[in-house]
């Protein structure tokens, strides 16, 4: 259930704003969306996944690169593919191995993005395939704490059943993640969204297509050209105001001052 956080927009104020607004929620992917692909964190993450496949899962070295990419393309994430084809491993161990050695020092505070986010009166939520710890680290390194109402992440969509204390979670288990339409529908339910009044920002054409199928207004980030299902293309997340001025319109006298959100704690939505 999504609970209001200290310093965030209160429900009655949000409703007043939403009544006159075209959009009332902004759903953001995180990696390669809030920061550029050119930082190289994506490549470092892929290398760490391949190292895990080689050293922990004992997959033949010559097969690892192609297998890593093929599983990503087929199942949304390499982890999801590995689980479905029968590899048994602990989710937390996988995430720690993949994200624990990332070059987080490449992420710097982004006061321009922070200012943009805090100036928009809509609800703002992170929707990422990554785990909670990685999401929290990225937001901290970028100085974006308090800019989002919450985080929908791996743990949100893949909660253990009550009483399940198994470490590996079993092989052959389906992982719910983007770009599946089911993951989009789950987010709508978890965050209580109206898809028609939600803007979805993502760098992946596959995710954008699924977001459009779910009914979102879609924005491809990191590209100056539209892709299938995208309503808007942003070369940089910093171009939001120029490309989507309506996000600052229609609030009228009900527009919400959310500068106090700068001190809010972002939590995982479940």
Short mmCIF file of C-alpha atoms in Angstrom, two decimals:
data_model
loop_
_atom_site.label_atom_id
_atom_site.label_comp_id
_atom_site.label_asym_id
_atom_site.label_seq_id
_atom_site.Cartn_x
_atom_site.Cartn_y
_atom_site.Cartn_z
CA UNK A 1 0.00 0.00 0.00
CA UNK A 2 1.31 3.46 -0.87
CA UNK A 3 1.50 5.59 2.27
CA UNK A 4 2.13 9.37 2.29
CA UNK A 5 5.67 10.26 3.32
CA UNK A 6 6.85 13.22 5.41
CA UNK A 7 7.19 16.30 3.22
CA UNK A 8 5.37 14.85 0.21
CA UNK A 9 2.12 15.98 -1.37
CA UNK A 10 -0.84 15.14 0.82
CA UNK A 11 -3.73 13.26 -0.84
CA UNK A 12 -6.30 16.06 -0.59
CA UNK A 13 -3.90 18.60 -2.11
CA UNK A 14 -2.89 16.15 -4.80
CA UNK A 15 -6.55 15.64 -5.68
CA UNK A 16 -7.10 19.39 -5.97
CA UNK A 17 -4.16 19.65 -8.33
CA UNK A 18 -5.17 16.58 -10.34
CA UNK A 19 -8.65 17.87 -10.99
CA UNK A 20 -7.24 20.56 -13.27
CA UNK A 21 -4.18 18.76 -14.58
CA UNK A 22 -3.60 16.58 -17.63
CA UNK A 23 -1.20 14.34 -15.69
CA UNK A 24 -1.04 13.56 -11.97
CA UNK A 25 1.85 11.07 -11.75
CA UNK A 26 5.33 10.81 -13.27
CA UNK A 27 6.85 7.32 -13.40
CA UNK A 28 10.62 7.30 -13.91
CA UNK A 29 12.99 4.53 -14.86
CA UNK A 30 16.33 5.13 -13.13
CA UNK A 31 19.44 3.67 -14.78
CA UNK A 32 20.40 5.37 -18.07
CA UNK A 33 17.33 7.60 -17.66
CA UNK A 34 18.10 9.85 -14.69
CA UNK A 35 21.77 9.77 -15.71
CA UNK A 36 23.23 9.28 -19.22
CA UNK A 37 24.22 5.96 -20.76
CA UNK A 38 27.59 7.52 -21.56
CA UNK A 39 28.70 7.20 -17.92
CA UNK A 40 29.37 3.52 -18.61
CA UNK A 41 27.57 2.12 -15.57
CA UNK A 42 25.50 -0.11 -17.86
CA UNK A 43 28.65 -1.72 -19.28
CA UNK A 44 30.11 -2.21 -15.81
CA UNK A 45 26.87 -3.85 -14.69
CA UNK A 46 26.93 -6.22 -17.67
CA UNK A 47 30.53 -7.18 -16.89
CA UNK A 48 29.61 -7.95 -13.29
CA UNK A 49 26.67 -10.11 -14.44
CA UNK A 50 28.96 -12.03 -16.75
CA UNK A 51 31.50 -12.49 -13.95
CA UNK A 52 28.74 -13.89 -11.74
CA UNK A 53 27.62 -16.28 -14.47
CA UNK A 54 31.19 -17.46 -14.94
CA UNK A 55 32.42 -17.66 -11.37
CA UNK A 56 29.25 -18.39 -9.35
CA UNK A 57 27.11 -20.33 -11.79
CA UNK A 58 30.03 -22.07 -13.49
CA UNK A 59 28.77 -21.35 -17.00
CA UNK A 60 31.27 -22.03 -19.77
CA UNK A 61 33.25 -18.85 -20.41
CA UNK A 62 32.83 -18.94 -24.18
CA UNK A 63 29.02 -19.03 -23.77
CA UNK A 64 28.66 -16.29 -21.19
CA UNK A 65 28.61 -13.07 -23.32
CA UNK A 66 26.05 -14.31 -25.85
CA UNK A 67 23.97 -16.05 -23.19
CA UNK A 68 23.92 -12.90 -21.05
CA UNK A 69 22.64 -10.78 -23.93
CA UNK A 70 20.20 -13.38 -25.27
CA UNK A 71 18.57 -13.86 -21.86
CA UNK A 72 18.27 -10.09 -21.41
CA UNK A 73 16.56 -9.75 -24.77
CA UNK A 74 14.23 -12.68 -24.20
CA UNK A 75 13.23 -12.21 -20.56
CA UNK A 76 13.77 -8.53 -19.75
CA UNK A 77 16.76 -9.10 -17.48
CA UNK A 78 19.54 -11.69 -17.53
CA UNK A 79 18.62 -12.64 -13.96
CA UNK A 80 15.03 -13.38 -14.97
CA UNK A 81 16.27 -15.57 -17.81
CA UNK A 82 18.72 -17.47 -15.65
CA UNK A 83 15.99 -18.29 -13.16
CA UNK A 84 13.55 -19.47 -15.80
CA UNK A 85 16.02 -21.78 -17.53
CA UNK A 86 16.78 -23.48 -14.22
CA UNK A 87 19.70 -21.81 -12.43
CA UNK A 88 19.29 -21.67 -8.66
CA UNK A 89 20.87 -18.73 -6.85
CA UNK A 90 20.08 -16.20 -4.16
CA UNK A 91 18.59 -12.96 -5.44
CA UNK A 92 20.31 -10.84 -2.80
CA UNK A 93 23.69 -12.42 -3.53
CA UNK A 94 23.20 -11.79 -7.25
CA UNK A 95 22.33 -8.14 -6.72
CA UNK A 96 25.22 -7.63 -4.31
CA UNK A 97 27.66 -9.16 -6.79
CA UNK A 98 26.31 -7.20 -9.75
CA UNK A 99 25.93 -3.81 -8.07
CA UNK A 100 28.53 -4.04 -5.32
CA UNK A 101 31.43 -3.27 -7.65
CA UNK A 102 29.81 -0.62 -9.82
CA UNK A 103 31.72 2.64 -10.35
CA UNK A 104 29.27 4.72 -8.36
CA UNK A 105 31.89 7.46 -8.14
CA UNK A 106 30.91 8.38 -11.71
CA UNK A 107 27.54 9.55 -10.43
CA UNK A 108 27.61 13.18 -9.33
CA UNK A 109 25.00 15.41 -7.71
CA UNK A 110 22.65 16.82 -10.35
CA UNK A 111 21.17 20.06 -8.97
CA UNK A 112 19.54 20.88 -12.32
CA UNK A 113 17.54 17.64 -12.34
CA UNK A 114 16.78 17.99 -8.65
CA UNK A 115 15.35 21.46 -9.24
CA UNK A 116 13.25 20.23 -12.15
CA UNK A 117 11.84 17.32 -10.17
CA UNK A 118 10.98 19.44 -7.15
CA UNK A 119 9.29 22.06 -9.33
CA UNK A 120 6.79 19.58 -10.79
CA UNK A 121 3.67 19.17 -8.62
CA UNK A 122 2.78 15.65 -9.72
CA UNK A 123 3.49 12.49 -7.76
CA UNK A 124 6.89 11.11 -8.79
CA UNK A 125 7.80 7.44 -8.47
CA UNK A 126 10.86 5.39 -9.48
CA UNK A 127 10.13 2.17 -11.41
CA UNK A 128 13.28 0.10 -11.80
CA UNK A 129 14.20 -3.55 -12.37
CA UNK A 130 17.12 -3.13 -9.98
CA UNK A 131 17.11 -3.85 -6.27
CA UNK A 132 16.33 -1.42 -3.47
CA UNK A 133 19.95 -0.97 -2.35
CA UNK A 134 21.13 0.00 -5.84
CA UNK A 135 18.25 2.44 -6.30
CA UNK A 136 18.95 4.10 -2.96
CA UNK A 137 22.67 4.43 -3.77
CA UNK A 138 22.00 6.02 -7.17
CA UNK A 139 19.58 8.56 -5.73
CA UNK A 140 22.00 9.39 -2.91
CA UNK A 141 24.96 9.83 -5.25
CA UNK A 142 22.92 12.09 -7.55
CA UNK A 143 21.58 14.16 -4.67
CA UNK A 144 17.98 13.26 -5.52
CA UNK A 145 16.84 12.15 -2.08
CA UNK A 146 13.34 13.41 -1.33
CA UNK A 147 12.47 14.00 -4.99
CA UNK A 148 10.36 10.85 -5.25
CA UNK A 149 7.39 9.56 -3.32
CA UNK A 150 8.71 6.03 -3.49
CA UNK A 151 10.52 3.29 -5.37
CA UNK A 152 8.99 0.31 -7.13
CA UNK A 153 11.87 -2.11 -7.59
CA UNK A 154 12.79 -5.79 -7.73
CA UNK A 155 11.72 -6.46 -4.15
CA UNK A 156 8.36 -4.75 -4.70
CA UNK A 157 7.42 -6.93 -7.65
CA UNK A 158 9.03 -10.16 -6.42
CA UNK A 159 8.09 -10.49 -2.79
CA UNK A 160 8.56 -13.83 -1.07
CA UNK A 161 5.47 -15.70 -0.03
CA UNK A 162 4.64 -15.49 3.70
CA UNK A 163 6.72 -18.01 5.59
CA UNK A 164 9.15 -18.53 2.71
CA UNK A 165 12.61 -18.47 4.27
CA UNK A 166 14.46 -20.20 1.44
CA UNK A 167 17.63 -18.47 0.35
CA UNK A 168 17.63 -19.37 -3.31
CA UNK A 169 13.92 -18.95 -4.02
CA UNK A 170 14.11 -22.03 -6.26
CA UNK A 171 15.12 -22.41 -9.88
CA UNK A 172 12.64 -22.10 -12.70
CA UNK A 173 10.79 -19.29 -10.94
CA UNK A 174 9.49 -16.40 -13.00
CA UNK A 175 10.85 -12.96 -12.15
CA UNK A 176 8.40 -10.12 -12.69
CA UNK A 177 10.15 -7.22 -14.40
CA UNK A 178 10.02 -4.74 -17.26
CA UNK A 179 9.24 -4.94 -20.13
CA UNK A 180 6.38 -7.34 -19.35
CA UNK A 181 2.92 -5.84 -19.53
CA UNK A 182 2.19 -7.67 -16.28
CA UNK A 183 4.85 -5.59 -14.51
CA UNK A 184 3.27 -2.39 -15.83
CA UNK A 185 -0.15 -3.49 -14.63
CA UNK A 186 1.32 -4.39 -11.23
CA UNK A 187 2.74 -0.88 -10.90
CA UNK A 188 -0.65 0.62 -11.71
CA UNK A 189 -2.19 -1.42 -8.90
CA UNK A 190 0.61 -0.89 -6.36
CA UNK A 191 0.80 2.89 -6.80
CA UNK A 192 -2.93 3.32 -7.53
CA UNK A 193 -2.27 5.08 -10.84
CA UNK A 194 -4.59 6.25 -13.57
CA UNK A 195 -2.54 5.19 -16.63
CA UNK A 196 -4.12 7.91 -18.78
CA UNK A 197 -2.86 10.54 -16.34
CA UNK A 198 0.60 9.01 -15.87
CA UNK A 199 3.78 9.92 -17.79
CA UNK A 200 6.31 7.09 -18.06
CA UNK A 201 9.99 7.96 -18.69
CA UNK A 202 12.37 5.17 -19.80
CA UNK A 203 15.46 4.72 -21.98
CA UNK A 204 14.42 1.29 -23.30
CA UNK A 205 12.29 1.07 -26.48
CA UNK A 206 10.91 -2.26 -25.23
CA UNK A 207 9.80 -0.74 -21.95
CA UNK A 208 8.28 2.23 -23.75
CA UNK A 209 6.22 -0.10 -25.97
CA UNK A 210 4.91 -1.96 -22.92
CA UNK A 211 4.21 1.30 -21.11
CA UNK A 212 2.13 2.49 -24.04
CA UNK A 213 0.25 -0.83 -24.08
CA UNK A 214 -0.52 -0.25 -20.39
CA UNK A 215 -2.03 3.14 -21.25
CA UNK A 216 0.75 5.49 -20.13
CA UNK A 217 1.83 8.67 -21.88
CA UNK A 218 5.36 7.63 -22.82
CA UNK A 219 8.70 9.44 -23.07
CA UNK A 220 11.81 7.80 -24.51
CA UNK A 221 14.91 9.25 -22.81
CA UNK A 222 18.38 9.37 -24.35
CA UNK A 223 17.13 9.61 -27.92
CA UNK A 224 16.21 12.53 -30.16
CA UNK A 225 14.05 10.23 -32.31
CA UNK A 226 10.72 8.66 -31.43
CA UNK A 227 10.52 4.88 -31.08
CA UNK A 228 7.47 2.66 -31.37
CA UNK A 229 4.99 3.60 -28.65
CA UNK A 230 6.74 6.82 -27.61
CA UNK A 231 4.78 10.07 -27.46
CA UNK A 232 7.84 12.22 -26.78
CA UNK A 233 11.61 11.82 -27.28
CA UNK A 234 14.09 13.45 -24.87
CA UNK A 235 17.77 13.46 -25.70
CA UNK A 236 18.38 14.25 -22.04
CA UNK A 237 16.20 14.12 -18.94
CA UNK A 238 17.17 17.77 -18.49
CA UNK A 239 14.96 18.68 -21.47
CA UNK A 240 11.70 17.90 -19.67
CA UNK A 241 10.53 21.50 -19.33
CA UNK A 242 11.04 22.28 -23.01
CA UNK A 243 9.40 19.08 -24.24
CA UNK A 244 6.59 18.79 -21.69
CA UNK A 245 5.63 22.29 -20.50
CA UNK A 246 2.16 20.97 -19.66
CA UNK A 247 3.63 19.31 -16.57
CA UNK A 248 3.84 22.77 -15.04
CA UNK A 249 0.45 23.91 -16.33
CA UNK A 250 -3.20 23.53 -15.26
CA UNK A 251 -2.43 23.59 -11.55
CA UNK A 252 -3.68 27.14 -11.20
CA UNK A 253 -4.23 28.25 -7.64
CA UNK A 254 -4.09 24.62 -6.56
CA UNK A 255 -0.50 24.03 -7.67
CA UNK A 256 1.34 22.39 -4.81
CA UNK A 257 4.53 23.79 -3.30
CA UNK A 258 6.66 20.69 -2.70
CA UNK A 259 9.95 22.33 -1.77
CA UNK A 260 9.59 20.68 1.63
CA UNK A 261 9.99 17.33 -0.14
CA UNK A 262 13.72 18.01 -0.20
CA UNK A 263 13.94 16.42 3.23
CA UNK A 264 11.54 13.55 2.62
CA UNK A 265 12.66 9.96 2.84
CA UNK A 266 12.02 7.84 -0.23
CA UNK A 267 10.66 4.41 0.57
CA UNK A 268 10.01 1.23 -1.35
CA UNK A 269 6.37 0.93 -2.33
CA UNK A 270 4.86 -2.47 -1.61
#
